[in-house]
Tab-separated table of C-alpha atoms in Angstrom:
chain	number	residue	atom	x	y	z
N	19	MET	CA	-31.591	-2.017	46.461
N	20	THR	CA	-31.224	1.406	44.826
N	21	ARG	CA	-33.267	1.756	41.198
N	22	ARG	CA	-33.341	5.420	39.140
N	23	VAL	CA	-36.066	5.983	38.976
N	24	GLU	CA	-37.512	6.335	34.720
N	25	ASP	CA	-40.333	6.837	33.301
N	26	ASN	CA	-42.836	8.389	30.972
N	27	LEU	CA	-44.047	10.377	34.019
N	28	PHE	CA	-40.917	10.637	36.459
N	29	PRO	CA	-38.168	10.611	34.006
N	30	ALA	CA	-34.316	10.765	36.252
N	31	HIS	CA	-33.898	14.439	35.700
N	32	ARG	CA	-36.722	14.805	37.348
N	33	ALA	CA	-36.528	13.444	39.933
N	34	ASP	CA	-33.577	14.854	40.508
N	35	GLU	CA	-34.406	18.301	39.984
N	36	LEU	CA	-37.170	17.728	42.371
N	37	MET	CA	-35.259	15.521	45.105
N	38	LEU	CA	-33.143	19.013	44.583
N	39	ARG	CA	-36.094	21.629	45.088
N	40	ALA	CA	-36.773	19.219	48.804
N	41	ILE	CA	-33.471	19.849	50.019
N	42	GLY	CA	-33.338	23.155	49.056
N	43	LEU	CA	-37.633	23.829	51.729
N	44	THR	CA	-34.753	22.489	54.521
N	45	GLU	CA	-32.424	25.773	53.769
N	46	ASP	CA	-33.591	27.064	57.334
N	47	THR	CA	-33.802	24.131	59.247
N	48	MET	CA	-32.313	23.161	62.591
N	49	PRO	CA	-34.476	20.335	64.030
N	50	HIS	CA	-30.808	18.314	65.097
N	51	PRO	CA	-30.711	15.980	67.178
N	52	ASN	CA	-32.907	14.752	64.113
N	53	PRO	CA	-32.308	15.348	60.343
N	54	ARG	CA	-32.737	17.683	57.811
N	55	VAL	CA	-35.576	16.180	56.152
N	56	GLY	CA	-37.795	17.864	52.731
N	57	ALA	CA	-41.191	16.404	50.754
N	58	ILE	CA	-42.847	17.107	48.312
N	59	VAL	CA	-46.609	15.337	46.948
N	60	LEU	CA	-47.456	15.422	44.189
N	61	THR	CA	-51.058	14.337	42.566
N	62	PRO	CA	-50.578	11.297	40.049
N	63	ASP	CA	-50.247	13.321	37.345
N	64	GLY	CA	-46.778	14.986	37.977
N	65	GLU	CA	-48.727	18.335	40.266
N	66	VAL	CA	-46.894	19.821	42.951
N	67	VAL	CA	-50.306	20.410	45.542
N	68	ALA	CA	-47.774	20.269	48.971
N	69	GLU	CA	-43.678	20.558	50.197
N	70	ARG	CA	-43.004	20.538	53.508
N	71	ALA	CA	-40.247	20.866	55.600
N	72	HIS	CA	-39.342	19.309	60.048
N	73	ILE	CA	-38.799	22.712	61.218
N	74	ARG	CA	-37.170	21.679	64.480
N	75	ALA	CA	-36.827	18.654	67.482
N	76	GLY	CA	-40.665	17.732	68.722
N	77	SER	CA	-43.140	18.947	65.013
N	78	ALA	CA	-44.590	17.588	62.429
N	79	HIS	CA	-41.563	15.395	60.133
N	80	ALA	CA	-42.069	16.627	56.806
N	81	GLU	CA	-43.674	13.603	55.048
N	82	ALA	CA	-46.634	13.610	58.219
N	83	ALA	CA	-46.966	17.307	57.674
N	84	ALA	CA	-47.232	17.647	53.444
N	85	LEU	CA	-49.196	15.147	53.408
N	86	ALA	CA	-51.388	16.261	55.687
N	87	ASP	CA	-51.847	19.790	53.470
N	88	ALA	CA	-51.699	17.795	50.507
N	89	GLY	CA	-55.097	16.073	51.771
N	90	SER	CA	-57.446	13.549	49.540
N	91	ALA	CA	-54.713	14.642	46.790
N	92	SER	CA	-52.513	12.439	48.976
N	93	LYS	CA	-54.201	9.454	47.497
N	94	GLY	CA	-52.816	8.039	44.202
N	95	SER	CA	-49.388	9.916	44.358
N	96	THR	CA	-45.708	10.510	44.279
N	97	LEU	CA	-44.189	11.500	47.422
N	98	VAL	CA	-40.458	12.370	47.230
N	99	VAL	CA	-38.363	13.097	50.158
N	100	THR	CA	-34.909	13.238	51.413
N	101	LEU	CA	-35.169	10.583	54.202
N	102	GLU	CA	-36.162	7.149	54.683
N	103	PRO	CA	-39.600	7.431	56.288
N	104	CYS	CA	-39.600	6.132	59.900
N	105	ALA	CA	-41.474	2.800	61.318
N	106	HIS	CA	-40.545	4.180	65.023
N	107	HIS	CA	-42.432	5.838	66.710
N	108	GLY	CA	-40.568	9.146	68.721
N	109	LYS	CA	-42.257	11.927	69.612
N	110	THR	CA	-44.619	11.929	66.969
N	111	PRO	CA	-45.178	8.181	65.295
N	112	PRO	CA	-43.771	7.072	62.881
N	113	CYS	CA	-44.033	8.581	58.776
N	114	THR	CA	-44.945	5.176	56.975
N	115	THR	CA	-48.052	4.812	59.021
N	116	ALA	CA	-49.180	8.080	57.562
N	117	ILE	CA	-47.972	7.128	54.365
N	118	VAL	CA	-49.449	4.423	53.757
N	119	GLN	CA	-53.637	5.932	55.070
N	120	ALA	CA	-53.253	8.175	52.855
N	121	GLY	CA	-52.588	6.102	50.010
N	122	VAL	CA	-49.274	7.783	48.660
N	123	SER	CA	-48.545	4.962	45.281
N	124	ARG	CA	-45.313	5.860	45.032
N	125	VAL	CA	-42.299	7.496	47.471
N	126	ILE	CA	-38.832	8.112	45.512
N	127	VAL	CA	-36.098	7.902	48.866
N	128	GLY	CA	-33.139	9.968	48.864
N	129	THR	CA	-31.243	7.592	51.207
N	130	LEU	CA	-31.315	5.099	53.169
N	131	ASP	CA	-31.655	6.758	57.344
N	132	PRO	CA	-28.340	5.033	59.163
N	133	ASP	CA	-30.145	5.385	62.203
N	134	PRO	CA	-31.133	1.650	63.763
N	135	ARG	CA	-34.402	2.426	64.640
N	136	VAL	CA	-34.852	2.799	60.549
N	137	ALA	CA	-32.263	1.497	58.905
N	138	GLY	CA	-34.312	-0.020	56.142
N	139	ARG	CA	-37.240	-1.043	57.919
N	140	GLY	CA	-39.109	2.405	56.845
N	141	VAL	CA	-39.304	1.299	52.537
N	142	ALA	CA	-39.233	-2.954	54.268
N	143	MET	CA	-42.886	-1.677	55.953
N	144	LEU	CA	-43.613	0.630	52.537
N	145	ARG	CA	-43.321	-2.084	50.189
N	146	ASP	CA	-45.266	-4.694	52.368
N	147	ALA	CA	-48.363	-1.704	51.541
N	148	GLY	CA	-47.436	-2.298	48.664
N	149	ILE	CA	-45.410	1.290	47.034
N	150	GLU	CA	-43.283	1.673	45.187
N	151	VAL	CA	-40.125	2.554	46.579
N	152	VAL	CA	-36.903	4.217	44.513
N	153	ILE	CA	-34.171	4.657	46.467
N	154	GLY	CA	-30.946	7.177	45.708
N	155	VAL	CA	-31.762	10.065	43.717
N	156	GLU	CA	-29.704	12.879	44.392
N	157	GLU	CA	-28.068	10.076	47.711
N	158	VAL	CA	-24.389	12.204	47.477
N	159	ALA	CA	-26.429	16.346	48.248
N	160	VAL	CA	-28.868	15.046	50.928
N	161	ARG	CA	-26.219	13.711	52.854
N	162	ALA	CA	-23.913	16.660	52.446
N	163	ASN	CA	-26.714	18.740	53.410
N	164	ASP	CA	-27.101	17.128	56.830
N	165	PRO	CA	-22.902	16.096	57.018
N	166	ALA	CA	-23.765	16.143	61.531
N	167	TYR	CA	-26.370	13.725	61.395
N	168	TYR	CA	-26.091	11.195	58.644
N	169	HIS	CA	-22.253	11.036	61.420
N	170	HIS	CA	-23.129	10.251	64.462
N	171	ARG	CA	-25.743	8.181	63.202
N	172	THR	CA	-22.414	6.517	61.625
N	173	THR	CA	-19.892	6.575	64.133
N	174	GLY	CA	-21.997	7.099	67.692
N	175	ARG	CA	-19.418	11.044	67.975
N	176	PRO	CA	-20.863	14.000	66.967
N	177	PHE	CA	-19.582	16.300	64.241
N	178	VAL	CA	-16.755	18.011	64.954
N	179	THR	CA	-16.059	21.522	63.400
N	180	LEU	CA	-13.197	23.515	64.784
N	181	LYS	CA	-14.069	27.616	64.338
N	182	THR	CA	-10.419	29.961	64.943
N	183	ALA	CA	-10.134	33.973	64.018
N	184	LEU	CA	-6.713	34.378	63.348
N	185	THR	CA	-4.355	37.509	61.406
N	186	LEU	CA	-3.270	37.416	57.823
N	187	ASP	CA	0.038	35.749	58.995
N	188	GLY	CA	-1.216	33.343	61.399
N	189	GLN	CA	-1.036	35.490	65.204
N	190	ALA	CA	-4.531	34.360	67.060
N	191	ALA	CA	-4.109	37.023	70.018
N	192	ALA	CA	-1.450	38.860	70.792
N	193	ALA	CA	2.137	38.141	73.344
N	194	ASP	CA	-0.352	39.581	75.721
N	195	HIS	CA	-2.269	37.379	75.138
N	196	THR	CA	-5.052	40.398	73.382
N	197	SER	CA	-7.366	39.255	70.714
N	198	ARG	CA	-11.228	41.198	70.619
N	199	TRP	CA	-11.325	41.723	68.284
N	200	VAL	CA	-8.485	40.355	65.159
N	201	THR	CA	-11.350	40.017	63.028
N	202	GLY	CA	-14.899	42.282	61.683
N	203	PRO	CA	-18.292	42.188	63.257
N	204	GLU	CA	-19.652	40.301	59.831
N	205	ALA	CA	-16.873	37.072	60.292
N	206	ARG	CA	-17.530	37.124	63.819
N	207	GLU	CA	-22.079	37.262	62.905
N	208	ASP	CA	-20.371	34.258	60.921
N	209	GLY	CA	-19.176	32.116	63.975
N	210	HIS	CA	-22.503	32.675	65.756
N	211	ARG	CA	-24.353	31.220	62.738
N	212	LEU	CA	-22.050	28.327	63.944
N	213	ARG	CA	-23.306	27.377	67.042
N	214	ALA	CA	-26.608	27.441	65.369
N	215	GLU	CA	-25.913	24.752	64.176
N	216	CYS	CA	-24.681	23.182	67.355
N	217	GLY	CA	-25.880	21.577	70.182
N	218	ALA	CA	-22.649	22.281	73.227
N	219	VAL	CA	-19.959	24.433	71.414
N	220	ILE	CA	-16.241	23.754	73.017
N	221	VAL	CA	-14.233	25.596	75.773
N	222	GLY	CA	-11.489	25.008	78.276
N	223	SER	CA	-10.797	26.293	81.968
N	224	GLY	CA	-8.789	29.215	80.485
N	225	THR	CA	-10.787	30.108	78.025
N	226	VAL	CA	-13.255	30.844	80.863
N	227	ILE	CA	-10.708	32.432	82.830
N	228	SER	CA	-9.621	34.968	80.386
N	229	ASP	CA	-12.569	35.637	78.364
N	230	ASN	CA	-15.602	35.021	79.835
N	231	PRO	CA	-17.580	34.070	77.159
N	232	ARG	CA	-21.598	32.502	77.429
N	233	LEU	CA	-21.398	31.267	73.664
N	234	ASP	CA	-24.237	31.884	73.396
N	235	VAL	CA	-26.530	32.138	69.746
N	236	ARG	CA	-26.991	36.002	68.564
N	237	LEU	CA	-27.929	37.412	65.763
N	238	ASP	CA	-30.615	39.094	64.825
N	239	GLY	CA	-33.621	37.443	65.060
N	240	TYR	CA	-33.140	34.251	65.936
N	241	ASP	CA	-36.071	31.932	67.903
N	242	GLY	CA	-34.122	28.863	67.283
N	243	PRO	CA	-32.241	26.687	70.725
N	244	GLN	CA	-29.485	27.855	72.140
N	245	PRO	CA	-26.173	25.352	71.581
N	246	ARG	CA	-24.863	23.806	75.402
N	247	PRO	CA	-21.624	25.164	76.389
N	248	VAL	CA	-19.236	22.599	77.147
N	249	ILE	CA	-16.070	22.870	79.612
N	250	LEU	CA	-13.466	21.453	79.974
N	251	ALA	CA	-11.763	21.723	82.327
N	252	GLY	CA	-9.772	19.478	83.876
N	253	SER	CA	-7.967	20.168	87.211
N	254	ARG	CA	-7.885	24.232	86.803
N	255	PRO	CA	-11.096	25.995	89.136
N	256	ILE	CA	-13.204	28.323	87.059
N	257	PRO	CA	-14.451	31.183	88.106
N	258	ALA	CA	-17.670	30.926	90.363
N	259	ASP	CA	-19.128	34.288	88.495
N	260	ALA	CA	-18.122	32.367	85.266
N	261	ALA	CA	-21.226	33.846	82.116
N	262	LEU	CA	-21.493	30.234	81.570
N	263	LEU	CA	-22.008	28.969	84.634
N	264	SER	CA	-26.221	30.365	84.948
N	265	ARG	CA	-26.545	28.459	81.296
N	266	ASP	CA	-26.535	25.380	81.951
N	267	PRO	CA	-23.475	24.942	81.105
N	268	LEU	CA	-21.461	20.703	81.514
N	269	VAL	CA	-18.244	20.196	83.145
N	270	PHE	CA	-15.617	16.878	82.157
N	271	THR	CA	-12.829	17.294	84.619
N	272	SER	CA	-10.055	14.711	84.950
N	273	GLY	CA	-10.790	13.784	88.408
N	274	SER	CA	-13.041	15.213	90.774
N	275	ASP	CA	-15.776	16.620	90.535
N	276	GLN	CA	-14.891	20.878	90.865
N	277	PRO	CA	-16.038	23.296	93.879
N	278	GLY	CA	-18.192	26.017	94.058
N	279	LEU	CA	-20.115	24.760	91.289
N	280	GLY	CA	-23.035	24.371	92.851
N	281	ASP	CA	-25.779	21.834	91.455
N	282	VAL	CA	-24.024	22.068	87.862
N	283	GLU	CA	-23.540	18.758	85.852
N	284	GLN	CA	-19.932	17.895	85.994
N	285	ILE	CA	-18.370	14.756	84.440
N	286	ALA	CA	-15.311	12.648	85.226
N	287	ALA	CA	-13.444	11.821	81.990
N	288	PRO	CA	-9.581	11.794	83.197
N	289	GLY	CA	-7.179	11.819	79.751
N	290	PRO	CA	-3.574	11.353	79.881
N	291	ASP	CA	-2.446	14.855	79.536
N	292	GLY	CA	-5.812	16.002	82.122
N	293	VAL	CA	-9.374	15.578	80.743
N	294	ASP	CA	-9.608	13.179	77.516
N	295	LEU	CA	-11.974	14.942	74.372
N	296	ALA	CA	-11.987	11.531	72.912
N	297	ALA	CA	-14.631	10.233	76.559
N	298	ALA	CA	-16.896	13.473	75.981
N	299	LEU	CA	-17.075	13.473	72.522
N	300	ASP	CA	-18.336	10.012	73.223
N	301	TYR	CA	-20.491	11.055	76.089
N	302	LEU	CA	-22.414	14.056	73.595
N	303	GLY	CA	-22.763	11.094	71.554
N	304	ARG	CA	-24.632	9.090	73.731
N	305	GLU	CA	-26.354	12.721	75.109
N	306	GLY	CA	-27.534	13.167	71.549
N	307	VAL	CA	-25.621	15.844	70.105
N	308	VAL	CA	-25.767	15.591	66.697
N	309	ALA	CA	-22.917	18.639	66.285
N	310	VAL	CA	-19.902	20.709	68.594
N	311	LEU	CA	-18.449	23.747	67.895
N	312	ILE	CA	-14.311	24.106	69.285
N	313	GLU	CA	-13.586	26.965	70.037
N	314	GLY	CA	-11.740	26.658	72.962
N	315	GLY	CA	-8.204	28.215	71.752
N	316	PRO	CA	-5.046	26.545	70.581
N	317	THR	CA	-4.199	24.483	73.056
N	318	ILE	CA	-7.935	21.876	72.763
N	319	GLY	CA	-7.421	22.250	68.696
N	320	GLY	CA	-4.172	20.984	68.568
N	321	ALA	CA	-5.388	18.551	71.300
N	322	ALA	CA	-8.137	18.004	69.075
N	323	LEU	CA	-6.329	17.254	65.854
N	324	ARG	CA	-3.520	15.748	66.115
N	325	ALA	CA	-6.016	12.598	68.219
N	326	GLY	CA	-8.087	12.778	64.647
N	327	LEU	CA	-11.270	14.240	66.276
N	328	VAL	CA	-12.317	17.228	63.992
N	329	ASP	CA	-14.225	17.231	61.104
N	330	ARG	CA	-14.370	19.818	59.419
N	331	ILE	CA	-12.619	24.079	60.147
N	332	VAL	CA	-13.788	26.699	60.010
N	333	PHE	CA	-11.035	29.601	59.955
N	334	HIS	CA	-11.611	33.596	59.636
N	335	PHE	CA	-8.629	34.937	58.478
N	336	GLY	CA	-8.369	39.124	59.834
N	337	ALA	CA	-7.360	41.614	58.461
N	338	LYS	CA	-4.380	42.034	60.257
N	339	LEU	CA	-0.754	41.254	60.420
N	340	GLY	CA	0.729	40.017	63.855
N	341	LEU	CA	3.316	40.812	62.668
N	342	GLY	CA	5.443	38.852	64.963
N	343	THR	CA	4.955	35.652	67.081
N	344	GLY	CA	1.506	36.171	69.555
N	345	LEU	CA	-0.044	33.345	70.248
N	346	PRO	CA	-0.543	30.501	67.589
N	347	ALA	CA	-3.963	29.159	65.980
N	348	ILE	CA	-3.162	25.544	67.289
N	349	THR	CA	-0.349	24.647	69.751
N	350	GLY	CA	2.238	21.964	69.586
N	351	VAL	CA	6.067	21.710	67.377
N	352	PHE	CA	5.753	20.918	64.103
N	353	GLU	CA	8.568	18.818	63.920
N	354	THR	CA	8.524	17.859	59.427
N	355	ILE	CA	6.649	19.050	56.640
N	356	THR	CA	5.616	14.813	57.355
N	357	GLU	CA	4.269	15.493	60.181
N	358	ALA	CA	1.514	18.098	58.038
N	359	GLN	CA	-3.156	17.106	58.457
N	360	ALA	CA	-4.017	17.254	54.883
N	361	VAL	CA	-7.619	18.856	54.254
N	362	THR	CA	-9.537	19.929	51.306
N	363	ILE	CA	-10.654	23.130	51.284
N	364	GLU	CA	-13.850	23.290	50.399
N	365	ASN	CA	-15.070	26.975	50.001
N	366	VAL	CA	-13.712	30.724	50.548
N	367	THR	CA	-15.353	33.512	50.963
N	368	MET	CA	-15.110	36.854	51.905
N	369	VAL	CA	-16.777	37.809	55.412
N	370	GLY	CA	-16.728	41.381	55.301
N	371	SER	CA	-13.277	42.370	55.282
N	372	ASP	CA	-12.054	39.144	56.661
N	373	ILE	CA	-11.854	35.390	54.674
N	374	ARG	CA	-13.299	32.488	55.463
N	375	VAL	CA	-11.421	29.300	54.884
N	376	GLU	CA	-13.622	26.360	55.676
N	377	ALA	CA	-11.603	22.642	55.413
N	378	LYS	CA	-12.588	19.148	55.617
N	379	ILE	CA	-9.500	17.084	57.433
N	380	GLU	CA	-8.329	13.725	55.600
N	381	ARG	CA	-8.600	10.696	56.995
N	382	GLU	CA	-6.462	7.813	56.821
N	383	MET	CA	-8.197	4.860	54.789
């Protein structure tokens, strides 16, 4: 049952402010496949004594870390936490146990955890221990702070972002396939930030052959996890000297394994036109990949969009005009306007001299 906080110590507006503050604690965290979680501990008279976030997978969970920092001040405290505390043993003990043992009196939760290992059990355990639990404070903001996690736990598939760079008049590359550089260094840096948000980056063998990318995150000071490269190879052979082969890639084929790749992991995912991208995403989801970035060029991007597999697009429009027809950002035939895909444009910003457009794909209900 969802209730609002409403008493002298915690009027609804203060609970909202504290939840937004807890969300802000997670701004620079990347704990996937775990969720982004922030937690704040307040004394019985409302003083903030500790606040922590879950930094990365394997590190202390936000609730346990904040309570440890608060020490004896946790007794009788209120804990504000963005996500329902976990009730299962993973790499760390259940947060519900830490909360009960700390003597917390009330827990204000942003949203329930859709993970089937939790899914209301954390709240039930706290209430069984006599702790007051309030659910649903700034729930929309909490979920918007980590859409990939909630998407993955709800659908089983990773949250898919399609990223591409194109000229202002819509060309991804020239007719001779040259595309370096359509955009400036700031937009390319933004692309690396998108990679850092994802557990995997997907390209086709054509991109591997033509560009020989590494698909790693190269940002000054970055020390987070690197996304795993994923190649949709089909039947096209991957060069033995491809840079990605040194980065533990995962290769999806349209049938039998490709020769000459040594101990590279290969998965057969045959589809009518080569590799079945939906099957590949299902596999990645089962492996715990929460978010993926498709950088695979016009063919893969078009196929993913037409199959309804893309959740978000990020287009970088370079400050250039192609002045003609080169290679489109999305391949395929646009027969009639009724075939156009509806999107919700969520953000338009300048990135250096280029334009960044972020949009959500609209699904038919």
